[in-house]
XYZ file of C-alpha atoms in Angstrom:
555
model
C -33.924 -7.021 -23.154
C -35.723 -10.092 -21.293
C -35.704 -11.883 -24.274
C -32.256 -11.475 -24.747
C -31.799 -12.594 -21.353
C -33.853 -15.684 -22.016
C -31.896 -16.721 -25.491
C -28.841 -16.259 -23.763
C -29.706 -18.143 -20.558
C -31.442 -20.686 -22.762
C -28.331 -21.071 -25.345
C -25.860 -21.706 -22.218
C -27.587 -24.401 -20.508
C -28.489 -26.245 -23.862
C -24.579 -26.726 -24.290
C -23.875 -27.655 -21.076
C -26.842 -30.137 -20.933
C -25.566 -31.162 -24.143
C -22.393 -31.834 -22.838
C -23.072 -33.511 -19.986
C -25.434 -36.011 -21.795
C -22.638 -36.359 -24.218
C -20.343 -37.486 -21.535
C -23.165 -39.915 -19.858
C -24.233 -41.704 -22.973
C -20.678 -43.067 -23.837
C -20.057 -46.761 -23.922
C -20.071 -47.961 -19.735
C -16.268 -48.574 -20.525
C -15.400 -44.942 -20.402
C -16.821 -44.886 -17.075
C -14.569 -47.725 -15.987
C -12.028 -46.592 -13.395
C -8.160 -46.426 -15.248
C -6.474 -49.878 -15.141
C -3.007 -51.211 -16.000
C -3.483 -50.867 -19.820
C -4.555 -47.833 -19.868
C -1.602 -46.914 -17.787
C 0.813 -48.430 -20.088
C -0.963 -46.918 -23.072
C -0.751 -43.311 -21.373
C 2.718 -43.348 -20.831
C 4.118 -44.166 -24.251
C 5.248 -41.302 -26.276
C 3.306 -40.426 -29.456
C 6.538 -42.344 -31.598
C 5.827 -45.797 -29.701
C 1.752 -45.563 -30.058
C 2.349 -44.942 -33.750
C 4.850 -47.639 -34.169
C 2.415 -50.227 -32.361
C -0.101 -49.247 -34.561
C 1.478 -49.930 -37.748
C 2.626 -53.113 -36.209
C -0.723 -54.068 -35.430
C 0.041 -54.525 -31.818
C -2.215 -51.712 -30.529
C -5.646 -50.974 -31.718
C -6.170 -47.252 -32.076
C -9.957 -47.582 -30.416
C -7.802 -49.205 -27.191
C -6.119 -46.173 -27.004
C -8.675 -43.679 -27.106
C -10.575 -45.373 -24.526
C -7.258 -45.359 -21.939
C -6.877 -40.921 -23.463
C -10.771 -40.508 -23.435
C -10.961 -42.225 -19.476
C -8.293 -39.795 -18.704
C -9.817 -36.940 -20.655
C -12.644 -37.647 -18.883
C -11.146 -37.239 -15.682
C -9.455 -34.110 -16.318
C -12.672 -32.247 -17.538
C -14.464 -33.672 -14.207
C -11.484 -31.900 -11.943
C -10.774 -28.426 -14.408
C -13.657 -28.146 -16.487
C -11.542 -28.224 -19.714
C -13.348 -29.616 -22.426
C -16.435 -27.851 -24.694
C -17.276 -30.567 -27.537
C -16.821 -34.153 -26.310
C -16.373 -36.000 -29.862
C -15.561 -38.973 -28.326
C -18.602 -41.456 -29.379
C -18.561 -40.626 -32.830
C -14.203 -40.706 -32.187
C -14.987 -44.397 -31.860
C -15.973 -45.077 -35.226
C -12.716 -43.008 -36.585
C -9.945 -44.411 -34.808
C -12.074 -48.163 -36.024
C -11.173 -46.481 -40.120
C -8.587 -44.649 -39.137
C -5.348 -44.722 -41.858
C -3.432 -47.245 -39.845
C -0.132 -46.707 -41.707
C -0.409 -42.955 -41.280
C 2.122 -40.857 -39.606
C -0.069 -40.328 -36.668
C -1.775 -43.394 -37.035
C -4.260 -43.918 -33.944
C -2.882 -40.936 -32.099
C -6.122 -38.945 -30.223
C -5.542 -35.216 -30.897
C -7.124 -32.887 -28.585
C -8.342 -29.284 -30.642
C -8.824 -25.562 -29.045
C -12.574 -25.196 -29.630
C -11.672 -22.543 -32.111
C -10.708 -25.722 -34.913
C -13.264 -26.582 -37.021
C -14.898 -30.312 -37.336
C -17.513 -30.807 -39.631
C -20.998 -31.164 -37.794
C -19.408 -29.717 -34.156
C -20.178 -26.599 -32.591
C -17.358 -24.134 -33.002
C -18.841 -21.423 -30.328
C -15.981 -20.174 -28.929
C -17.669 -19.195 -25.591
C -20.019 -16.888 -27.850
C -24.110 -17.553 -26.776
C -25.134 -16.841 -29.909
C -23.111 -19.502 -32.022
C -24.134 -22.096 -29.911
C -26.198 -24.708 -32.392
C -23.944 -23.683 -35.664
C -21.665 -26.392 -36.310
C -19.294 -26.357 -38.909
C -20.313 -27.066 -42.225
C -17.586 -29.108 -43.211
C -13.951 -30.156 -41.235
C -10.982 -27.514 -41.449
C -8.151 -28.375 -43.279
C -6.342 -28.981 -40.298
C -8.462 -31.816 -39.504
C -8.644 -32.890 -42.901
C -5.165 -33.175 -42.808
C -5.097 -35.188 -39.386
C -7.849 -37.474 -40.345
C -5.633 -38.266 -43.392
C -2.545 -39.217 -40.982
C -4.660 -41.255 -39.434
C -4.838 -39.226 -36.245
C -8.145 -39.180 -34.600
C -9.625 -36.092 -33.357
C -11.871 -36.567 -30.251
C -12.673 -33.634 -27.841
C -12.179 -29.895 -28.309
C -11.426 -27.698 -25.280
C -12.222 -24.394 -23.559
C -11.102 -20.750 -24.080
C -12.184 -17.159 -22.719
C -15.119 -14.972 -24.994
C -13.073 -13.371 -27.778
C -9.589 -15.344 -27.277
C -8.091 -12.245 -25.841
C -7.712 -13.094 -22.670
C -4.795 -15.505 -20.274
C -7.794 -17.289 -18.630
C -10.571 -19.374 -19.966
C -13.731 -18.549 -19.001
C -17.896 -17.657 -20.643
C -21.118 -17.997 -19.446
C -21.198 -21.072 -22.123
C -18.946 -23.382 -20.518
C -17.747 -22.160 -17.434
C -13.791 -21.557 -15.870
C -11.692 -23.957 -16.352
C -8.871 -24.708 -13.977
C -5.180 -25.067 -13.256
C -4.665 -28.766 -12.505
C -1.586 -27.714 -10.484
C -3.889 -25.428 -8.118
C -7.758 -24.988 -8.510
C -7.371 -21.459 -7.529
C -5.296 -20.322 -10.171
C -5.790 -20.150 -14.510
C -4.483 -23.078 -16.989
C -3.647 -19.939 -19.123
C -5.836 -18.227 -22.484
C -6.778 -18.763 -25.065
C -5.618 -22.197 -25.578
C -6.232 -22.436 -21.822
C -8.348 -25.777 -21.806
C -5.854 -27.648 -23.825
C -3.000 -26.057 -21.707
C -5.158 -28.156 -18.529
C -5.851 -31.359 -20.523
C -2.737 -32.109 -21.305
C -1.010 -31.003 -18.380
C -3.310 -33.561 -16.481
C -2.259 -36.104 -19.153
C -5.812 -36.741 -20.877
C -3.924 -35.770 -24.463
C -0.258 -36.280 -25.260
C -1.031 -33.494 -28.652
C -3.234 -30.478 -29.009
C -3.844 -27.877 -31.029
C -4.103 -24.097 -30.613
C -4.136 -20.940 -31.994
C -1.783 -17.333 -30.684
C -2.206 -14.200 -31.018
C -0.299 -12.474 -28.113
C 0.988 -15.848 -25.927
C -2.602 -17.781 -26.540
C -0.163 -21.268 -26.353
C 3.368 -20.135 -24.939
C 1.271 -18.346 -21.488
C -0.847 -21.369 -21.403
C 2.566 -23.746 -21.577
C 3.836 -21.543 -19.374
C 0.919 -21.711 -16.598
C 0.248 -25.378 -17.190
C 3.547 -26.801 -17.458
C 3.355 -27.698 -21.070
C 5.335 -27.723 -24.278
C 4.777 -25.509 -27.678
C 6.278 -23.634 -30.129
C 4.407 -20.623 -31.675
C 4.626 -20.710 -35.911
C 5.369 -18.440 -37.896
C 2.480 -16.852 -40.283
C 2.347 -19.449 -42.556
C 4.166 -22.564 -41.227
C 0.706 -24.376 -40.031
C -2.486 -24.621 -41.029
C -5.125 -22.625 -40.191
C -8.477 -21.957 -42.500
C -11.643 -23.387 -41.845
C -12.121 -22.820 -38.409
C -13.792 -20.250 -36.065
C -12.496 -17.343 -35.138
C -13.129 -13.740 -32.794
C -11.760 -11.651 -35.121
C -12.574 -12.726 -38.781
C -10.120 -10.650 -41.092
C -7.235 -9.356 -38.457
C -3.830 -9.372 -39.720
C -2.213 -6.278 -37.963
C -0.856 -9.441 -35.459
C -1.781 -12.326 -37.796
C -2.898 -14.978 -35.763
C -1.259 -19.027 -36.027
C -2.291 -22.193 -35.318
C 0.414 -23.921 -33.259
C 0.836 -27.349 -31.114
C 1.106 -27.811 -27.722
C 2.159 -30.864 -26.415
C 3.045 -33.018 -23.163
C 6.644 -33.646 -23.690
C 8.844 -32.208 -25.969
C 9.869 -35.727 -27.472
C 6.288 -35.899 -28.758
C 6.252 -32.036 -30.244
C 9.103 -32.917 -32.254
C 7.668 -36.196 -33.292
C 4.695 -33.963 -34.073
C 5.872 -31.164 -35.878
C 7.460 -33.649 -37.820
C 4.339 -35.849 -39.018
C 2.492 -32.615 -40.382
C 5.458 -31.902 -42.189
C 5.447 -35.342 -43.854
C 1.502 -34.757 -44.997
C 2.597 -31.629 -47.036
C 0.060 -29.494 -45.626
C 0.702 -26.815 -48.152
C -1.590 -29.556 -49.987
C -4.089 -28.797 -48.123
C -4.018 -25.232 -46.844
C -2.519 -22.851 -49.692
C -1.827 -20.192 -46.766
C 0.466 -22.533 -45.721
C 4.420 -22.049 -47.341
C 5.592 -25.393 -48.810
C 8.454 -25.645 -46.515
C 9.219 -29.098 -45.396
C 10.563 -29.621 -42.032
C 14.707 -28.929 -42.397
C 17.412 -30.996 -40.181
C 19.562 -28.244 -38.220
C 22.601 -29.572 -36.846
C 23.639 -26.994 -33.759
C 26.595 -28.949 -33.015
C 29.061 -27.221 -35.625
C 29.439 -24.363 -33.929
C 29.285 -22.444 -30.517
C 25.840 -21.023 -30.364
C 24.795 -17.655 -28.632
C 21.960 -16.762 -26.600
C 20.443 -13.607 -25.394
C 19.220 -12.895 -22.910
C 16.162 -10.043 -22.784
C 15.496 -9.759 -18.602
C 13.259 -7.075 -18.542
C 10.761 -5.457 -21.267
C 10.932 -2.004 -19.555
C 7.068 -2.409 -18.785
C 6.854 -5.187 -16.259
C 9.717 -6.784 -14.836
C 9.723 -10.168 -14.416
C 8.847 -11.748 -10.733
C 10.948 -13.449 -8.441
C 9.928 -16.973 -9.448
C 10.044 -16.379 -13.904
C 13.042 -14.674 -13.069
C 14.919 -17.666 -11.147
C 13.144 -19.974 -13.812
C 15.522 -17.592 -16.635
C 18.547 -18.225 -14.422
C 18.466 -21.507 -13.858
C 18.812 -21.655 -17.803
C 20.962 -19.457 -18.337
C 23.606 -20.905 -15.017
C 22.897 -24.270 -16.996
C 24.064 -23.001 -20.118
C 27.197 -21.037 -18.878
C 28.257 -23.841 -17.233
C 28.322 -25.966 -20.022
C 30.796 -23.468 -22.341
C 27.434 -22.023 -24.017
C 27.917 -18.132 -25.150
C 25.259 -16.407 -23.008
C 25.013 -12.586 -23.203
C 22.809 -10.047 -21.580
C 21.098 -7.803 -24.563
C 19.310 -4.572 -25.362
C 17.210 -4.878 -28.004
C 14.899 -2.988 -29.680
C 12.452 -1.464 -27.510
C 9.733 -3.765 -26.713
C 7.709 -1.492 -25.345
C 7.596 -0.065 -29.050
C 6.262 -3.628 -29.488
C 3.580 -3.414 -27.040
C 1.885 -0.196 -28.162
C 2.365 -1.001 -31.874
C 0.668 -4.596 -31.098
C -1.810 -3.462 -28.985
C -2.891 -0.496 -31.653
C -3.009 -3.127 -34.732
C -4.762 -5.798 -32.738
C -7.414 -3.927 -31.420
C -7.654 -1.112 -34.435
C -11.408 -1.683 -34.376
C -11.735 -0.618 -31.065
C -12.284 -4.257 -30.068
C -16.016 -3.836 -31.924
C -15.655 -7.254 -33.577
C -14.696 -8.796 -31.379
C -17.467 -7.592 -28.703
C -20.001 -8.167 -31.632
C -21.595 -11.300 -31.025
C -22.141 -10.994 -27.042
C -25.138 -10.714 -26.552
C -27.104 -8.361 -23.941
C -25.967 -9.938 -19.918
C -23.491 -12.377 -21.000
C -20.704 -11.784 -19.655
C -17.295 -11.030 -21.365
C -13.656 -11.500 -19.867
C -12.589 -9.073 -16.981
C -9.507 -7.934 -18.887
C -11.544 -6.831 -21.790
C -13.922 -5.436 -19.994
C -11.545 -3.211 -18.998
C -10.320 -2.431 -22.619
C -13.635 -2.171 -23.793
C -15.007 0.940 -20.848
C -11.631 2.594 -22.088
C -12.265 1.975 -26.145
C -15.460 3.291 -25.153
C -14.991 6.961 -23.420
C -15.464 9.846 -25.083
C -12.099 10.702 -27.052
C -12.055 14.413 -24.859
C -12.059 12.215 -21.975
C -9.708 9.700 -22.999
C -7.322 12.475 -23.874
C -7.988 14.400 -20.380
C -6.915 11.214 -18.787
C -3.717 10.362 -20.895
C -3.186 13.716 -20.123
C -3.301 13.553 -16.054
C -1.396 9.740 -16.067
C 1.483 11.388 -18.029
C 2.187 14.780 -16.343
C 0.620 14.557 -13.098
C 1.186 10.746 -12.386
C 4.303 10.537 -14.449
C 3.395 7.431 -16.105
C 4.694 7.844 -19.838
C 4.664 4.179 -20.185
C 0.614 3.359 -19.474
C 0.283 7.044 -20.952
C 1.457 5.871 -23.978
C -0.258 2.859 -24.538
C -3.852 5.194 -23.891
C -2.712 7.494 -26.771
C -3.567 4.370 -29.037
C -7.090 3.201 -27.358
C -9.149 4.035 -30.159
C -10.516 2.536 -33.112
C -8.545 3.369 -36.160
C -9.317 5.035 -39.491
C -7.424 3.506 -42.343
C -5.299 6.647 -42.616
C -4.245 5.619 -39.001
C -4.075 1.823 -39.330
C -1.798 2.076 -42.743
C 1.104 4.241 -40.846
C 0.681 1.666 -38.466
C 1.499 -1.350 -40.659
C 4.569 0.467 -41.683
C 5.334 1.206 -38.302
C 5.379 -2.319 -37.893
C 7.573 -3.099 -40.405
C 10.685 -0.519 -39.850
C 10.632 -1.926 -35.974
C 10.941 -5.487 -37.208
C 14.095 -4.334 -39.808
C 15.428 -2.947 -36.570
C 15.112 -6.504 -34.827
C 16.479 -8.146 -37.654
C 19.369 -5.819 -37.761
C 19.787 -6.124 -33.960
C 20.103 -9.624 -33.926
C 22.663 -9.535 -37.316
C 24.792 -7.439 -35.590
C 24.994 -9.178 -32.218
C 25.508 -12.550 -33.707
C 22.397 -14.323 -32.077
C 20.959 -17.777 -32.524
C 18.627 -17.884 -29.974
C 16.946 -15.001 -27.563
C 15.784 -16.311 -24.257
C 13.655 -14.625 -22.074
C 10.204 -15.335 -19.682
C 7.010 -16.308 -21.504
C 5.278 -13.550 -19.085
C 5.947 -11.719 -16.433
C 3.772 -13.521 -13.530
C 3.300 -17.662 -13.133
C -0.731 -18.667 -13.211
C -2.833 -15.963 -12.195
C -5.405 -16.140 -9.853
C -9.083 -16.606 -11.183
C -9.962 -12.844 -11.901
C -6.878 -11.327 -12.750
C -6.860 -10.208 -15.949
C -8.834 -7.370 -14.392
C -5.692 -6.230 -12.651
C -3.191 -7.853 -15.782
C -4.218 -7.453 -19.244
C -1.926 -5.136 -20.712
C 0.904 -7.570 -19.216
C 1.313 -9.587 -22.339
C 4.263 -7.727 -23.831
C 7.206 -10.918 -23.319
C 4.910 -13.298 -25.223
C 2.870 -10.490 -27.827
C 6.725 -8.966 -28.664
C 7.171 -12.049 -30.719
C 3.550 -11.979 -32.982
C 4.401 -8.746 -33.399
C 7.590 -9.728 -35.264
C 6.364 -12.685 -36.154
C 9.638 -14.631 -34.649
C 9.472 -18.546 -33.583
C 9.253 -19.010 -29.882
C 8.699 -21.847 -27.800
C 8.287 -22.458 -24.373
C 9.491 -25.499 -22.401
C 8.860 -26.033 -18.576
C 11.743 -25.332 -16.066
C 10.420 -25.531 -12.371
C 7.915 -24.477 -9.908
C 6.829 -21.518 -7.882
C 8.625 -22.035 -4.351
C 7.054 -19.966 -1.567
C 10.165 -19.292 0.109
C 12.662 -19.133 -2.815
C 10.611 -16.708 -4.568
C 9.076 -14.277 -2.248
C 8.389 -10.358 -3.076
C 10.363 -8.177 -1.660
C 10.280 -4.244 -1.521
C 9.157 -3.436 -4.764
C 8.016 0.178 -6.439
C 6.292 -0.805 -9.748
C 7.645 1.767 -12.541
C 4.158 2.029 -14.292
C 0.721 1.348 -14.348
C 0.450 -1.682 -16.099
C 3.295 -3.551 -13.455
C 1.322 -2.057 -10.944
C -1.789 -4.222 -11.980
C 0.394 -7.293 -12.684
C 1.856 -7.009 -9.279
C -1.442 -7.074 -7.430
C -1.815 -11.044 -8.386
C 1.708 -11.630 -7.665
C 2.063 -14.142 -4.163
C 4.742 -16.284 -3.759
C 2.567 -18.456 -0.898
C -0.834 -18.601 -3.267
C 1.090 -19.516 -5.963
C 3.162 -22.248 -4.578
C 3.607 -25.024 -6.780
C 2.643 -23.726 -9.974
C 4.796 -24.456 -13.255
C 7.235 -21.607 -14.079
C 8.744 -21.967 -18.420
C 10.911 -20.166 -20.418
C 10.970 -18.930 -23.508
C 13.213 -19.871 -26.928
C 13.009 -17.284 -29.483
C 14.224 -17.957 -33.003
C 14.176 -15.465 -35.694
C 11.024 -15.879 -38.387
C 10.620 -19.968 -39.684
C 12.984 -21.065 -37.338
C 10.415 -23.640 -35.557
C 12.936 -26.488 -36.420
C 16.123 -24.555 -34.848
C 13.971 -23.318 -31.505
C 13.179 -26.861 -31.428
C 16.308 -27.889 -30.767
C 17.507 -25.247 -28.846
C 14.888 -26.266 -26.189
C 16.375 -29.955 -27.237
C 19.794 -28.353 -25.800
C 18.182 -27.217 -23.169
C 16.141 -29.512 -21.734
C 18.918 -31.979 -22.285
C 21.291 -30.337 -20.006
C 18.996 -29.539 -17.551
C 18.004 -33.465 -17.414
C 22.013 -34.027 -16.888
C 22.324 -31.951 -13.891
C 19.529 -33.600 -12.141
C 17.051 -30.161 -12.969
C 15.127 -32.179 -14.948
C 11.231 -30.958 -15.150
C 8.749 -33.409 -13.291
C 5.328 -33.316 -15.310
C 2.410 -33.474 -13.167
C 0.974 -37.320 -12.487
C -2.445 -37.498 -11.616
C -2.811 -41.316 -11.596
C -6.335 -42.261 -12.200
């Protein structure tokens, strides 16, 4: 066991040494405090860098030395980055293809994405030192565009989790408010570009892992589809899942430069490089030929929504009434169905494979550690306690979700698949029938949680899992910020276990000042029409003066 202790220990501080030297040994002008250039560079949208680097009037290696000053600044004050690529980043924005779609344009990665020769550790001690063996066709892809990849960023141990956290390479913060979480998994990128270090990053989602992020950080994103971006050749918690496929997705500072984004992998075909991607180019929608309808989903039935992701939900939907948009209140399918489905197929291991890799003291995520002491109980005991939460406590909601804590045989997980399937025929008839084109709703139930809180909050994922679980587009755009006063608790009785955990990070006064989104669902390969329903949105909102501020730190 001490020598566990010791490889563990040892592993830890070699990356973070590593790191740090990384960081020291780049050219002195990375070191240089941020001037007017840099400036200018960091405010033009991804578009205008392109366009002045097919023009030849910006050099790509000028702007990643204004991103990687900035970069640099935002890992110093939230701890956000893992792999600093930027030395070597040098030498590819000098070849990169200037005439590309992306040409020159520094692209932040989720430490999960695979560059050849790069550490891919995912906050695991024991994968520290086994860089990838060759880059993942995402990057492959980018490099071709003539983007240039240059740091990777943090996440939690196993990617299940809303904060970002290991032993390897420490918390990361919430550049709004120290105390709080940028978000998980994609939580580092959620904090670098919320800071401004990147305009584009990269992530991956599971159950919100980029739309609770946007949401926390004050972001943009919209979750794919299975099969709409690339995703193969990079590292990964759970090698094999697919009872919630996972997808790569981007996240981005503005949602001029997602568009412009989503557009430029389109261009590159990446079907031609990926074949688990569909060869769908990206399609025009025109929303302008007829009235569109939204619904409106205010409450899963698990965890209601708090005072200040609730006012965030009607300042969109006041915005759209008011300009002759059809906005409805709906019922849907039960997404609490959702939530015990998801949770059953994610975890039908038991979370084992997850777990694998720790090794002996390192420590894992406080939400899973909860999951796991449950996974692991005796099933007798389990069922004694499902038992006394459901007809002495009276909690059939958290009851059911502890029917399901077990690992799965495959005579168990096969019902389960089809399970899946008849509830997302019901959503698809559900949203036939009313006549939808877009469902809005929160991206989760609480803003930014304190540091800690997925001990009290795990199972509160069920507004952002809902949609891997039928595998629906959904993007999240930033509407406001927590407001002490405005948003304060009042008497509340939580209905169920789970909104009794959420609840106990809920605080209107710690939380003041912390971003607040919404979510834009579209039905399954709709990325192009959620992206411009958050177009509609946003654009309305910016006519009535409600326009989202993103956060200036100027360096």
């Amino acid at each position: 066991m001490s020598f566990a202790w010791l490889s563990h220990r040892r592993a830890c501080k070699a990356k973070q040494d590593e790191r740090r030297q990384r960081i020291q040994d780049l050219p002195a002008v990375f070191h240089e405090p941020i001037n007017d250039d840099d400036r200018y560079l960091l405010r033009q949208p991804v578009e205008s860098l392109v366009a002045d680097v097919h023009s030849g009037e910006q050099d790509p290696v000028d702007i990643l030395t204004a991103y990687g000053k900035k970069t640099l600044e935002a890992h110093e004050e939230t701890n956000c980055l893992t792999e600093v690529m930027i030395a070597d980043a040098i030498g590819w924005a000098q070849g990169c293809n200037k005439k590309g779609p992306l040409a020159g344009v520094p692209v932040s990665l989720k430490d999960t994405v695979g560059v050849q020769g790069w550490d891919g550790c995912i906050g695991y001690s024991a994968w520290v030192g086994k860089p990838a063996e060759r880059d993942s066709a995402l990057v492959r892809l980018l490099r071709d565009a003539g983007a240039v990849p240059y740091v990777k960023t943090n996440v939690p141990i196993t990617l299940l989790s809303f904060e970002s956290d290991s032993d390897v390479f420490g918390r990361t913060t919430n550049p709004h408010k120290k105390t709080h979480s940028p978000g998980g998994s994609t939580g580092g990128e959620a904090a670098l570009l919320a800071y401004g270090g990147s305009r584009i990053g990269i992530g991956t989602d599971v159950a919100g892992s980029v739309r609770v992020p946007a949401h926390y950080s004050g972001v943009y994103t919209i979750k794919a589809s299975v099969g709409r971006f690339l995703k193969t050749g990079s590292s990964t918690s759970m090698a094999g899942q697919e009872g919630v496929a996972p997808v790569y997705s981007p996240m981005a500072r503005t949602l001029e430069d997602l568009d412009y984004f989503w557009k430029a992998i389109m261009t590159m075909q990446p079907w031609a490089y990926d074949p688990t991607v569909l060869p769908i180019p990206w399609r025009d929608v025109d929303l302008s030929t007829k009235p569109l309808k939204w619904g409106v989903m205010w409450d899963d039935g698990v965890v209601a929504p708090s005072p200040a992701c609730k006012r965030a939900l009607e300042i969109v939907v006041s915005t759209l009434s008011k300009h002759g948009h059809q906005v409805v209140d709906i019922s849907p399918p039960s997404p609490y169905d959702a939530l015990k489905l998801g949770s059953r197929l994610l975890l039908a291991d038991g979370g084992k494979i997850a777990t694998a890799p720790i090794q002996a003291f390192e420590s894992n995520d406080p939400g899973m550690v909860q999951a796991m002491r449950m996974f692991r109980l005796p099933s007798f005991l389990r069922r004694l306690y499902a038992m006394y939460v459901r007809y002495i406590r009276g909690d059939e909601t958290y009851a059911g979700l502890l029917d399901g804590w077990h690992a799965k045989r495959v005579t168990e997980f096969w019902p389960l698949v089809a399970q899946r399937e008849a509830y997302k025929i019901k959503w698809w008839e559900f949203w036939k029938d009313a006549g939808l084109d877009f469902v809005l709703t929160v991206p989760n139930a609480l803003p930014a949680v304190p540091h800690g809180g997925m001990k009290n909050g795990f199972s509160s994922c069920g507004y952002s899992f809902l949609f891997n679980v039928l595998d629906y587009s959904a993007g999240v755009l930033p509407i406001t910020h927590v407001d002490a006063e405005l948003d304060t608790l009042s008497a509340f009785t939580p209905r169920n276990a789970v909104e009794r955990g959420a609840y106990k990070d809920y605080n209107s006064d710690d939380m003041h000042g912390l971003p607040v989104g919404v979510q834009v669902v579209g039905q399954r390969l709709e990325e192009e029409k959620v992206m411009e329903g958050m177009k509609i949105i946003e654009k309305l909102l910016r006519g009535d003066g409600l326009d989202y501020p993103l956060l200036n730190v100027d360096g």
